[in-house]
Amino acid sequence: QVQLVESGGGSVQAGGSLMLSCAASTSAYDMAWFRQAPGKEREGVAHINYSGGIINYSDSVKGRFTISRDNAKKTLSLQMGSLKPEDTAMYYCAAYFRGGRWLEASDYSYWGQGTQVTVSS
């Protein structure tokens, strides 16, 4: 079992920035950030493999968000910039990619409880 705890969410105006963090009980796996807005499916935002050598972003955040990890501290981060109202969602940290598509929610085994990000116009 892998425990994941997200933090760093909050409210920000459009154009602003936020940094999300995820504290993990292990750094042994690929990890990713997902988000889910009310009434919408969970959407993959960014993926990073164990070593940090492979990174993938959804088209909707490419160039604005940066995923990173510190394996020694067992933390995953998401630096979000140029935020838009459509970035408003609950953001989740996920771990243990079982194979398939890096930004597909069903391909991950462990999830945190989420942290809310609200972007106002």
GROMACS .gro file of C-alpha atoms in nm:
model
  121
    1GLN     CA    1   0.000   0.000   0.000
    2VAL     CA    2   0.123   0.348  -0.089
    3GLN     CA    3   0.006   0.655   0.104
    4LEU     CA    4  -0.016   0.985  -0.081
    5VAL     CA    5  -0.100   1.323   0.073
    6GLU     CA    6  -0.145   1.633  -0.142
    7SER     CA    7  -0.107   1.992  -0.027
    8GLY     CA    8  -0.072   2.341  -0.170
    9GLY     CA    9  -0.410   2.397  -0.326
   10GLY     CA   10  -0.598   2.722  -0.287
   11SER     CA   11  -0.764   3.010  -0.464
   12VAL     CA   12  -0.581   3.230  -0.711
   13GLN     CA   13  -0.666   3.481  -0.980
   14ALA     CA   14  -0.621   3.403  -1.347
   15GLY     CA   15  -0.262   3.444  -1.453
   16GLY     CA   16  -0.133   3.350  -1.111
   17SER     CA   17   0.073   3.056  -0.990
   18LEU     CA   18   0.046   2.774  -0.737
   19MET     CA   19   0.275   2.492  -0.630
   20LEU     CA   20   0.120   2.158  -0.537
   21SER     CA   21   0.307   1.896  -0.339
   22CYS     CA   22   0.245   1.528  -0.275
   23ALA     CA   23   0.410   1.348   0.014
   24ALA     CA   24   0.447   0.978  -0.059
   25SER     CA   25   0.530   0.678   0.159
   26THR     CA   26   0.761   0.551  -0.117
   27SER     CA   27   0.936   0.695  -0.419
   28ALA     CA   28   0.969   0.362  -0.597
   29TYR     CA   29   0.711   0.419  -0.871
   30ASP     CA   30   0.610   0.634  -1.162
   31MET     CA   31   0.385   0.914  -1.039
   32ALA     CA   32   0.139   1.155  -1.191
   33TRP     CA   33  -0.097   1.442  -1.129
   34PHE     CA   34  -0.462   1.425  -1.229
   35ARG     CA   35  -0.749   1.667  -1.189
   36GLN     CA   36  -1.123   1.642  -1.182
   37ALA     CA   37  -1.370   1.925  -1.221
   38PRO     CA   38  -1.734   1.886  -1.110
   39GLY     CA   39  -1.929   1.681  -1.361
   40LYS     CA   40  -1.621   1.587  -1.560
   41GLU     CA   41  -1.401   1.280  -1.584
   42ARG     CA   42  -1.066   1.263  -1.412
   43GLU     CA   43  -0.806   1.407  -1.647
   44GLY     CA   44  -0.435   1.330  -1.660
   45VAL     CA   45  -0.223   1.644  -1.619
   46ALA     CA   46   0.139   1.529  -1.596
   47HIS     CA   47   0.340   1.210  -1.549
   48ILE     CA   48   0.697   1.152  -1.435
   49ASN     CA   49   0.880   0.822  -1.426
   50TYR     CA   50   1.084   0.696  -1.130
   51SER     CA   51   1.411   0.862  -1.233
   52GLY     CA   52   1.254   1.181  -1.366
   53GLY     CA   53   1.394   1.108  -1.711
   54ILE     CA   54   1.053   1.066  -1.875
   55ILE     CA   55   0.793   1.339  -1.837
   56ASN     CA   56   0.461   1.379  -2.014
   57TYR     CA   57   0.206   1.659  -2.005
   58SER     CA   58  -0.146   1.695  -2.132
   59ASP     CA   59  -0.182   1.944  -2.414
   60SER     CA   60  -0.398   2.163  -2.193
   61VAL     CA   61  -0.112   2.237  -1.949
   62LYS     CA   62   0.200   2.197  -2.161
   63GLY     CA   63   0.421   2.502  -2.127
   64ARG     CA   64   0.240   2.624  -1.814
   65PHE     CA   65   0.286   2.341  -1.561
   66THR     CA   66   0.604   2.167  -1.451
   67ILE     CA   67   0.614   1.830  -1.274
   68SER     CA   68   0.914   1.728  -1.066
   69ARG     CA   69   1.007   1.483  -0.793
   70ASP     CA   70   1.259   1.452  -0.512
   71ASN     CA   71   1.307   1.081  -0.443
   72ALA     CA   72   1.519   1.143  -0.134
   73LYS     CA   73   1.232   1.340   0.022
   74LYS     CA   74   0.963   1.118  -0.134
   75THR     CA   75   0.782   1.419  -0.274
   76LEU     CA   76   0.614   1.498  -0.602
   77SER     CA   77   0.553   1.858  -0.707
   78LEU     CA   78   0.349   2.042  -0.967
   79GLN     CA   79   0.440   2.402  -1.038
   80MET     CA   80   0.141   2.565  -1.206
   81GLY     CA   81   0.173   2.897  -1.386
   82SER     CA   82  -0.041   3.119  -1.609
   83LEU     CA   83  -0.344   2.967  -1.442
   84LYS     CA   84  -0.680   2.985  -1.615
   85PRO     CA   85  -1.034   2.949  -1.478
   86GLU     CA   86  -1.058   2.617  -1.664
   87ASP     CA   87  -0.776   2.484  -1.444
   88THR     CA   88  -1.020   2.488  -1.152
   89ALA     CA   89  -1.050   2.132  -1.022
   90MET     CA   90  -0.959   1.890  -0.746
   91TYR     CA   91  -0.601   1.784  -0.810
   92TYR     CA   92  -0.489   1.431  -0.724
   93CYS     CA   93  -0.152   1.266  -0.690
   94ALA     CA   94  -0.128   0.909  -0.823
   95ALA     CA   95   0.138   0.638  -0.804
   96TYR     CA   96   0.223   0.295  -0.943
   97PHE     CA   97   0.168   0.300  -1.316
   98ARG     CA   98   0.064  -0.052  -1.421
   99GLY     CA   99   0.123   0.000  -1.791
  100GLY     CA  100  -0.095   0.147  -2.063
  101ARG     CA  101  -0.125   0.521  -2.108
  102TRP     CA  102   0.073   0.748  -1.879
  103LEU     CA  103  -0.214   0.996  -1.835
  104GLU     CA  104  -0.496   0.743  -1.800
  105ALA     CA  105  -0.642   0.731  -1.448
  106SER     CA  106  -0.735   0.363  -1.466
  107ASP     CA  107  -0.368   0.271  -1.517
  108TYR     CA  108  -0.268   0.389  -1.165
  109SER     CA  109  -0.315   0.195  -0.843
  110TYR     CA  110  -0.277   0.448  -0.561
  111TRP     CA  111  -0.439   0.785  -0.506
  112GLY     CA  112  -0.431   1.070  -0.262
  113GLN     CA  113  -0.737   1.250  -0.128
  114GLY     CA  114  -0.688   1.554  -0.348
  115THR     CA  115  -0.634   1.927  -0.302
  116GLN     CA  116  -0.867   2.191  -0.444
  117VAL     CA  117  -0.746   2.453  -0.689
  118THR     CA  118  -0.979   2.740  -0.774
  119VAL     CA  119  -0.888   2.999  -1.038
  120SER     CA  120  -1.104   3.309  -1.063
  121SER     CA  121  -1.127   3.535  -1.366
   0.00000   0.00000   0.00000
